[in-house]
Every structure is written in structure tokens, then in C-alpha cells.
Tab-separated table of C-alpha atoms in Angstrom:
chain	number	residue	atom	x	y	z
A	1	LYS	CA	237.843	378.981	125.247
A	2	ALA	CA	237.120	381.726	127.736
A	3	SER	CA	238.759	384.171	125.323
A	4	ASP	CA	236.243	383.300	122.572
A	5	ARG	CA	233.649	385.682	123.939
A	6	ASN	CA	235.939	388.677	123.376
A	7	GLN	CA	236.414	387.824	119.710
A	8	ALA	CA	234.368	389.112	116.778
A	9	MET	CA	231.400	386.938	115.910
A	10	THR	CA	230.938	386.173	112.193
A	11	ILE	CA	227.556	384.894	110.996
A	12	ASP	CA	227.108	383.586	107.437
A	13	SER	CA	223.583	382.833	106.207
A	14	GLY	CA	221.482	382.364	103.089
A	15	SER	CA	219.090	385.172	103.965
A	16	GLN	CA	218.601	387.799	106.671
A	17	SER	CA	215.775	390.163	107.663
A	18	GLY	CA	215.842	392.764	110.373
A	19	ASN	CA	215.603	396.461	111.181
A	20	MET	CA	218.240	398.987	110.114
A	21	GLU	CA	217.925	400.704	113.488
A	22	GLY	CA	219.132	397.468	115.095
A	23	SER	CA	216.071	397.133	117.284
A	24	GLY	CA	214.030	393.968	117.615
A	25	LYS	CA	214.828	390.590	116.162
A	26	THR	CA	216.981	389.724	113.161
A	27	VAL	CA	215.895	386.484	111.436
A	28	LEU	CA	218.402	384.397	109.483
A	29	GLY	CA	217.655	381.453	107.209
A	30	GLY	CA	219.005	379.322	104.408
A	31	GLY	CA	221.699	377.690	106.571
A	32	VAL	CA	223.536	379.597	109.299
A	33	VAL	CA	227.203	379.260	110.356
A	34	VAL	CA	228.485	381.190	113.363
A	35	THR	CA	232.148	381.424	114.311
A	36	GLN	CA	233.606	383.225	117.333
A	37	GLY	CA	237.158	382.265	118.185
A	38	THR	CA	237.111	378.463	118.550
A	39	LEU	CA	233.312	378.395	118.936
A	40	GLU	CA	231.407	377.218	115.859
A	41	ILE	CA	227.637	376.748	115.559
A	42	LYS	CA	225.825	375.371	112.472
A	43	SER	CA	222.022	375.473	112.140
A	44	SER	CA	219.224	375.816	109.588
A	45	ALA	CA	217.893	379.074	111.018
A	46	ALA	CA	218.650	381.602	113.727
A	47	GLU	CA	217.232	384.613	115.500
A	48	ILE	CA	219.561	387.370	116.758
A	49	TYR	CA	218.499	389.880	119.432
A	50	MET	CA	220.381	393.141	119.829
A	51	ALA	CA	220.644	395.399	122.894
A	52	ASP	CA	222.529	398.787	122.913
A	53	GLY	CA	224.115	397.952	119.574
A	54	GLU	CA	225.433	394.559	120.666
A	55	VAL	CA	224.252	390.994	120.113
A	56	SER	CA	222.644	390.081	123.434
A	57	ARG	CA	221.040	386.727	122.600
A	58	SER	CA	220.903	384.236	119.711
A	59	VAL	CA	218.561	381.288	119.175
A	60	PHE	CA	219.490	378.542	116.709
A	61	THR	CA	217.175	375.841	115.418
A	62	GLY	CA	217.712	372.916	113.107
A	63	LYS	CA	217.545	369.148	112.647
A	64	GLN	CA	219.935	369.308	114.580
A	65	VAL	CA	221.951	372.351	115.573
A	66	LYS	CA	225.662	371.398	115.844
A	67	MET	CA	228.183	373.202	118.028
A	68	LYS	CA	231.824	372.704	118.880
A	69	GLN	CA	234.252	374.673	121.028
A	70	GLN	CA	237.798	374.153	122.317
A	71	MET	CA	238.229	374.113	126.088
A	72	ASP	CA	240.979	376.053	127.836
A	73	ASP	CA	242.804	372.738	128.374
A	74	GLY	CA	242.981	372.265	124.600
A	75	THR	CA	240.415	369.457	124.392
A	76	TRP	CA	237.239	369.853	122.273
A	77	MET	CA	233.579	369.781	123.234
A	78	ASP	CA	231.072	368.728	120.559
A	79	ALA	CA	227.330	369.165	121.089
A	80	GLN	CA	224.071	368.936	119.152
A	81	ALA	CA	220.442	369.646	119.977
A	82	ASP	CA	217.142	370.614	118.367
A	83	ARG	CA	217.489	374.153	119.754
A	84	VAL	CA	220.469	376.109	121.106
A	85	GLU	CA	220.146	379.429	122.938
A	86	TYR	CA	223.295	381.530	123.404
A	87	ASP	CA	222.878	384.262	126.042
A	88	MET	CA	225.812	386.657	125.666
A	89	LYS	CA	224.929	388.572	128.835
A	90	THR	CA	225.159	385.525	131.128
A	91	GLU	CA	227.648	383.814	128.759
A	92	THR	CA	225.675	380.591	128.874
A	93	ILE	CA	224.569	378.243	126.088
A	94	THR	CA	221.378	376.244	126.679
A	95	PHE	CA	220.769	373.048	124.710
A	96	ILE	CA	217.105	372.087	124.409
A	97	GLY	CA	215.593	368.918	122.856
A	98	ASN	CA	217.493	365.634	122.333
A	99	TYR	CA	220.878	367.126	123.162
A	100	THR	CA	224.148	365.192	123.227
A	101	VAL	CA	227.428	366.638	124.467
A	102	LYS	CA	230.742	364.834	123.964
A	103	SER	CA	234.166	365.723	125.323
A	104	ASP	CA	237.274	363.820	126.350
A	105	ARG	CA	235.743	363.416	129.826
A	106	GLY	CA	232.766	361.501	128.471
A	107	SER	CA	229.322	362.212	127.060
A	108	ASN	CA	226.029	363.510	128.378
A	109	SER	CA	222.595	363.457	126.775
A	110	GLY	CA	219.052	364.419	127.673
A	111	GLN	CA	216.436	367.057	126.992
A	112	ARG	CA	217.934	370.205	128.558
A	113	MET	CA	221.457	371.303	129.508
A	114	VAL	CA	222.998	374.674	130.425
A	115	TYR	CA	226.694	375.142	129.577
A	116	ASN	CA	228.639	378.059	131.103
A	117	THR	CA	231.196	379.225	128.527
A	118	LYS	CA	233.097	381.161	131.222
A	119	THR	CA	233.618	378.304	133.662
A	120	GLY	CA	232.983	375.291	131.402
A	121	ASN	CA	230.369	374.020	133.891
A	122	MET	CA	227.468	371.935	132.551
A	123	GLN	CA	224.169	371.679	134.408
A	124	SER	CA	221.696	369.204	132.934
A	125	GLY	CA	218.129	368.119	133.640
A	126	GLY	CA	216.219	369.773	136.476
A	127	ASP	CA	213.065	369.857	134.400
A	128	GLY	CA	211.857	366.346	135.226
A	129	THR	CA	213.483	364.735	132.189
A	130	ARG	CA	216.086	361.949	132.359
A	131	VAL	CA	219.821	362.590	131.888
A	132	ARG	CA	222.405	360.013	130.793
A	133	THR	CA	226.062	360.622	131.592
A	134	VAL	CA	228.986	358.423	130.541
A	135	ILE	CA	232.302	359.208	132.289
A	136	GLN	CA	235.458	357.860	130.705
A	137	PRO	CA	237.694	355.890	133.132
A	138	LYS	CA	241.177	357.376	133.423
A	139	SER	CA	242.836	354.311	131.839
A	140	ALA	CA	240.554	354.183	128.777
A	141	GLN	CA	241.756	355.708	125.477
A	142	PRO	CA	240.165	359.213	125.482
A	143	ALA	CA	237.510	359.733	122.812
A	144	GLN	CA	239.101	361.330	119.670
A	145	GLY	CA	238.287	365.065	120.090
A	146	LYS	CA	238.552	367.141	116.862
A	147	ASN	CA	241.707	369.316	116.936
B	20	MET	CA	228.759	394.159	19.180
B	21	SER	CA	231.874	392.260	20.339
B	22	TRP	CA	231.688	390.203	23.531
B	23	ARG	CA	234.079	392.716	25.134
B	24	ALA	CA	231.661	395.557	24.611
B	25	THR	CA	228.790	393.441	25.919
B	26	LEU	CA	230.790	392.511	29.023
B	27	GLY	CA	231.680	396.162	29.597
B	28	LEU	CA	228.013	397.167	29.333
B	29	VAL	CA	226.990	394.473	31.821
B	30	LEU	CA	229.657	395.556	34.292
B	31	LEU	CA	228.595	399.192	33.949
B	32	LEU	CA	225.003	398.270	34.625
B	33	ALA	CA	226.032	396.205	37.684
B	34	ALA	CA	228.038	399.133	39.062
B	35	ILE	CA	225.100	401.509	38.634
B	36	VAL	CA	222.635	399.134	40.339
B	37	SER	CA	224.915	398.443	43.337
B	38	GLY	CA	225.680	402.152	43.694
B	39	TRP	CA	221.961	403.007	43.649
B	40	SER	CA	221.187	400.301	46.238
B	41	ALA	CA	223.977	401.510	48.549
B	42	TRP	CA	222.590	405.096	48.337
B	43	LYS	CA	219.055	403.875	49.009
B	44	ASN	CA	220.047	401.982	52.176
B	45	ARG	CA	222.430	404.571	53.636
B	46	ASP	CA	222.101	405.205	57.384
B	47	VAL	CA	219.675	408.109	57.672
B	48	PRO	CA	219.146	409.132	61.391
B	49	GLU	CA	215.453	409.179	62.442
B	50	PRO	CA	214.250	412.787	62.507
B	51	ASN	CA	213.312	412.647	66.191
B	52	GLN	CA	216.488	410.698	67.149
B	53	VAL	CA	218.486	413.811	66.447
B	54	LEU	CA	216.414	415.653	69.046
B	55	ALA	CA	216.771	412.975	71.803
B	56	ASP	CA	220.403	413.833	72.544
B	57	ARG	CA	219.530	417.426	73.358
B	58	SER	CA	217.634	418.006	76.627
B	59	ASP	CA	214.958	420.626	76.520
B	60	TYR	CA	216.154	422.273	79.717
B	61	VAL	CA	219.113	421.993	82.116
B	62	MET	CA	219.340	423.181	85.706
B	63	HIS	CA	222.641	424.019	87.345
B	64	ASP	CA	223.550	424.090	91.048
B	65	PHE	CA	219.999	423.661	92.282
B	66	GLU	CA	218.044	422.298	95.239
B	67	MET	CA	214.643	420.808	94.568
B	68	ILE	CA	212.219	419.876	97.365
B	69	ALA	CA	209.380	417.475	96.564
B	70	LEU	CA	206.354	417.682	98.856
B	71	ASN	CA	204.070	414.788	99.715
B	72	GLY	CA	200.271	414.738	99.681
B	73	GLU	CA	200.119	416.594	103.016
B	74	GLY	CA	202.420	419.304	101.753
B	75	GLN	CA	205.348	418.105	103.852
B	76	GLU	CA	208.856	417.633	102.532
B	77	ALA	CA	209.079	414.132	101.027
B	78	VAL	CA	212.559	414.343	99.552
B	79	ALA	CA	215.039	417.047	98.639
B	80	VAL	CA	217.778	416.789	96.015
B	81	ARG	CA	220.808	418.989	95.493
B	82	ALA	CA	223.036	418.612	92.441
B	83	PRO	CA	225.333	420.574	90.161
B	84	GLU	CA	223.283	419.624	87.100
B	85	MET	CA	219.978	418.062	86.064
B	86	ALA	CA	218.874	417.656	82.462
B	87	ARG	CA	215.394	416.759	81.205
B	88	ASN	CA	214.908	414.472	78.226
B	89	PRO	CA	211.997	415.786	76.130
B	90	GLN	CA	211.305	412.378	74.608
B	91	ASP	CA	210.299	410.522	77.747
B	92	GLU	CA	210.290	413.500	80.168
B	93	THR	CA	212.790	411.788	82.444
B	94	TYR	CA	215.629	413.517	84.287
B	95	THR	CA	219.342	412.741	84.499
B	96	ILE	CA	221.091	414.152	87.560
B	97	THR	CA	224.852	414.526	88.024
B	98	THR	CA	226.334	413.602	91.452
B	99	PRO	CA	223.014	414.031	93.269
B	100	LEU	CA	222.702	414.379	97.041
B	101	PHE	CA	219.281	413.224	98.228
B	102	LEU	CA	217.986	414.194	101.677
B	103	LEU	CA	215.349	411.767	102.996
B	104	PRO	CA	213.780	413.492	106.028
B	105	GLU	CA	213.123	411.724	109.336
B	106	GLU	CA	211.783	413.079	112.619
B	107	GLU	CA	212.801	416.488	113.989
B	108	GLY	CA	214.007	417.664	110.597
B	109	ARG	CA	216.954	415.269	110.466
B	110	SER	CA	217.620	413.451	107.195
B	111	TRP	CA	219.285	410.475	105.727
B	112	GLU	CA	221.873	411.603	103.133
B	113	LEU	CA	222.127	409.538	99.945
B	114	ARG	CA	224.804	410.251	97.314
B	115	ALA	CA	225.693	408.655	93.946
B	116	LYS	CA	227.584	409.411	90.741
B	117	THR	CA	224.397	409.639	88.659
B	118	GLY	CA	220.670	409.685	89.277
B	119	TRP	CA	217.811	408.988	86.876
B	120	LEU	CA	214.274	410.096	87.773
B	121	SER	CA	211.175	408.878	85.949
B	122	ALA	CA	208.766	411.391	84.492
B	123	LYS	CA	206.292	411.278	87.382
B	124	GLY	CA	208.929	410.650	90.055
B	125	GLU	CA	207.712	407.119	90.814
B	126	GLU	CA	211.192	405.659	90.328
B	127	LEU	CA	214.684	406.916	91.051
B	128	ARG	CA	217.757	404.971	89.915
B	129	LEU	CA	221.067	405.742	91.577
B	130	LYS	CA	224.265	404.465	89.977
B	131	GLY	CA	227.953	404.547	90.922
B	132	ASP	CA	229.345	404.722	94.522
B	133	VAL	CA	225.927	404.873	96.109
B	134	HIS	CA	226.595	406.002	99.697
B	135	GLY	CA	223.965	406.594	102.405
B	136	ILE	CA	224.530	408.038	105.903
B	137	SER	CA	221.963	408.002	108.727
B	138	PRO	CA	220.896	411.350	110.207
B	139	ALA	CA	223.438	413.064	112.456
B	140	GLY	CA	222.510	412.420	116.079
B	141	SER	CA	220.450	409.287	115.362
B	142	ALA	CA	220.422	406.546	118.008
B	143	ARG	CA	222.561	404.225	115.909
B	144	LYS	CA	224.802	405.659	113.182
B	145	ALA	CA	224.527	403.628	109.959
B	146	GLU	CA	226.320	403.775	106.621
B	147	PHE	CA	225.080	402.135	103.439
B	148	ARG	CA	227.210	401.401	100.351
B	149	SER	CA	226.425	399.761	96.990
B	150	GLU	CA	226.960	400.241	93.232
B	151	THR	CA	223.268	400.826	92.477
B	152	LEU	CA	220.021	401.548	94.306
B	153	ASN	CA	216.476	401.771	92.923
B	154	VAL	CA	214.102	403.879	95.031
B	155	PHE	CA	210.307	403.858	94.713
B	156	PRO	CA	209.225	406.803	96.951
B	157	GLY	CA	205.504	406.123	96.556
B	158	ARG	CA	205.982	402.601	97.939
B	159	ASP	CA	208.624	403.595	100.537
B	160	LEU	CA	210.793	400.936	98.918
B	161	ALA	CA	214.501	400.846	98.029
B	162	GLN	CA	216.177	397.770	96.501
B	163	THR	CA	219.223	396.573	94.608
B	164	ASP	CA	220.635	393.268	93.385
B	165	ASP	CA	224.205	394.537	93.746
B	166	GLU	CA	226.246	393.721	96.860
B	167	VAL	CA	225.345	396.004	99.752
B	168	THR	CA	227.434	396.807	102.840
B	169	VAL	CA	225.830	398.289	105.957
B	170	THR	CA	228.191	399.339	108.729
B	171	GLN	CA	227.102	400.379	112.214
B	172	PRO	CA	229.174	400.814	115.372
B	173	GLY	CA	230.275	397.278	116.267
B	174	SER	CA	228.778	395.542	113.250
B	175	ARG	CA	229.263	395.142	109.538
B	176	LEU	CA	226.707	393.463	107.291
B	177	THR	CA	227.139	392.484	103.609
B	178	GLY	CA	224.803	390.628	101.294
B	179	ARG	CA	222.897	390.554	98.009
B	180	GLY	CA	219.242	390.938	97.025
B	181	PHE	CA	218.731	393.900	99.355
B	182	GLU	CA	215.365	395.515	100.028
B	183	THR	CA	214.356	398.039	102.685
B	184	ASN	CA	211.203	399.889	103.708
B	185	LEU	CA	212.218	403.538	103.925
B	186	LYS	CA	209.550	404.235	106.535
B	187	THR	CA	209.805	401.265	108.921
B	188	LYS	CA	213.547	400.647	108.197
B	189	GLU	CA	212.808	396.883	107.934
B	190	TYR	CA	215.315	395.277	105.530
B	191	THR	CA	215.930	391.923	103.864
B	192	PHE	CA	218.963	390.341	102.242
B	193	LYS	CA	218.053	387.415	99.970
B	194	SER	CA	221.461	385.722	99.620
B	195	GLN	CA	225.139	385.532	100.541
B	196	VAL	CA	224.744	387.311	103.868
B	197	ARG	CA	227.666	387.873	106.214
B	198	SER	CA	227.367	389.741	109.529
B	199	ILE	CA	230.340	390.540	111.729
B	200	TYR	CA	229.681	391.689	115.296
B	201	GLU	CA	232.487	393.082	117.448
B	202	PRO	CA	231.788	392.752	121.165
B	203	ARG	CA	232.411	396.013	122.985
B	204	SER	CA	235.416	394.396	124.688
B	205	ALA	CA	237.017	393.742	121.298
B	206	ARG	CA	236.469	397.251	119.891
């Protein structure tokens, strides 16, 4: 949801290393779970970058990283990829490496996709790799989103 | 001699032997154990500044009382306040209910409501809380296995298996880590 980005972000992990002065990169391992409103990301490891005391960017890696978020219309979007980059400044999430995104409107898979959490727009491909999109016909039973 | 008299004699002997054995094994405190409970000197309401190899202030401690144990030459400090200097004369403040300092000052153990505050005016205020903290000044190392909470404006971090380098401020939590970040818009 658009309101997710104004919520507190909670990150649980098995281990964490960083700098007390909040500069540089914080490295998390041992299984990472991020929740922020309806947004949830699960990965093996993560890197968190801070700027003026705020999280500015996070990079998640895993076999695979899993993410889900509720849209403003109440439906759910599920995604997974080898690598997920969440840029809090531009409020975009980039899926890199064997991504698949599923929502009630259909599914989309490929090697690279940029998802705008503000507008819900998804822009895929553009790097020479192939993209596969499946759009659900109106009459078909919508795919079971997780509520 | 009748069997009654014999029995009486035997019982008397038994009583004497058991009494003697009880006296022999009575709890006699070791001579030097008596001394251990009494420190050889006590300081009241003091400030002590330890200098490093270059003669600069390494750490300062203020406390209402510090007692020295003559046996192992260690120190016990009541409600210590440690000042760990940073640049421009500003210091981290570290408080606890009790402090224990090894004879040569290689190890400091803080116990009970350990509470650290970053220097006033530092770029990012930070507060540190735990039940214990072991500090090894010579190795610039502080660590504890107890749960630690570090709060900074907009974030709160808790975890176990904490270690930090006092000089570089790098830290590690080895398990059960939870970070909560509040975006500025939510503060």
C-alpha cells in the first residue's frame, strides 16, 4: 500500500554487523525478515545503507528472496527473485535475476523488473533479456491472492 | 564385670571417639581467608584518570567508593561513571551499579543497569543499555552475552552476543537481532 512507506520498518535477523555511528553499510545474515505495513520481504542476507540517520537503501539476496505487499485496491502482489533492491529515496523495488511477480491481474517473469511502490507501476526488461507476461482475462477466476 | 557395665564402657568409648572426631574436623577458616574480606585501602568520592602510552587520557572513572582486594589486587567500584574520551575532549559516558577492575587494568566488568550515552553534540546521539558489559581497554573491545539495546534517533536495535570496537565503533550482534527504523514521516 502507498501508506506502507510511512510505517516503521522492522528487520529481524540472525546476526548483524555495522557501525554505531550509523555510517556505511550494515550487514545482516542468518535469515532476514523485513516488515513495513503490508510489505514483507524474506531473504537469507541483507545489506542496509543509512543516510542522515534514515534507511536509504536495502539489498536482499537469497535462493530466492520472497516479497509480498497488498495493493491499494486490496489485492496482493507476490514476487521472488535472486536479488531485491529497495530504494527508499525513489520508493522503487528492483527485482534482479529469475524474478516472478504474481497478482490478480496476471504474472510477469524475466531477469529484471522495477516496481514503483508509490504508483504500483511495473517496468520490466530493457536490458536485452526476455520478459514473459500472462494477463488474466476478465472472465477467468482471478488467481487466489493471499489475504 | 556384668554385661551392663561392659555395654556402658563401650558406649562411653564411642561417645569419646565421636566427640574427638567432631572437634578434629570442625570448620576452621583459612588464616588468609579472614583477610580477604577486608580491603587494604578504600577510596571515597574520587576521580581517577588513566593515561595511555602517549600520556593522553585513556579513560576516567568517578565513583563514590572503590575498594582494593589485597589478595588478587583487583578493585571493586560502586556505581562507577566511566568517561571514554573521543575527539575534541568529548566523552562517552558509561554507568553501572558495580564495576570490577583487574589488577593491571586489562579487564573491566560492569554489572547492573549498564547504561552508555554518546558524547553530547555528537553527529548521531546513541544510547546503550544492557545488564553486563566486559571492557578490554588494551584491545579497544567491549562485549556482552546479555541482551543489548541501542537506541538512536529513528532507530532501535536489540540483540544478543554483542561486541564493539571502542575505537572504530564497528559492532556485531551474533543472534536474535531486531532493528526498528522509523521513517522521518512517521516520527
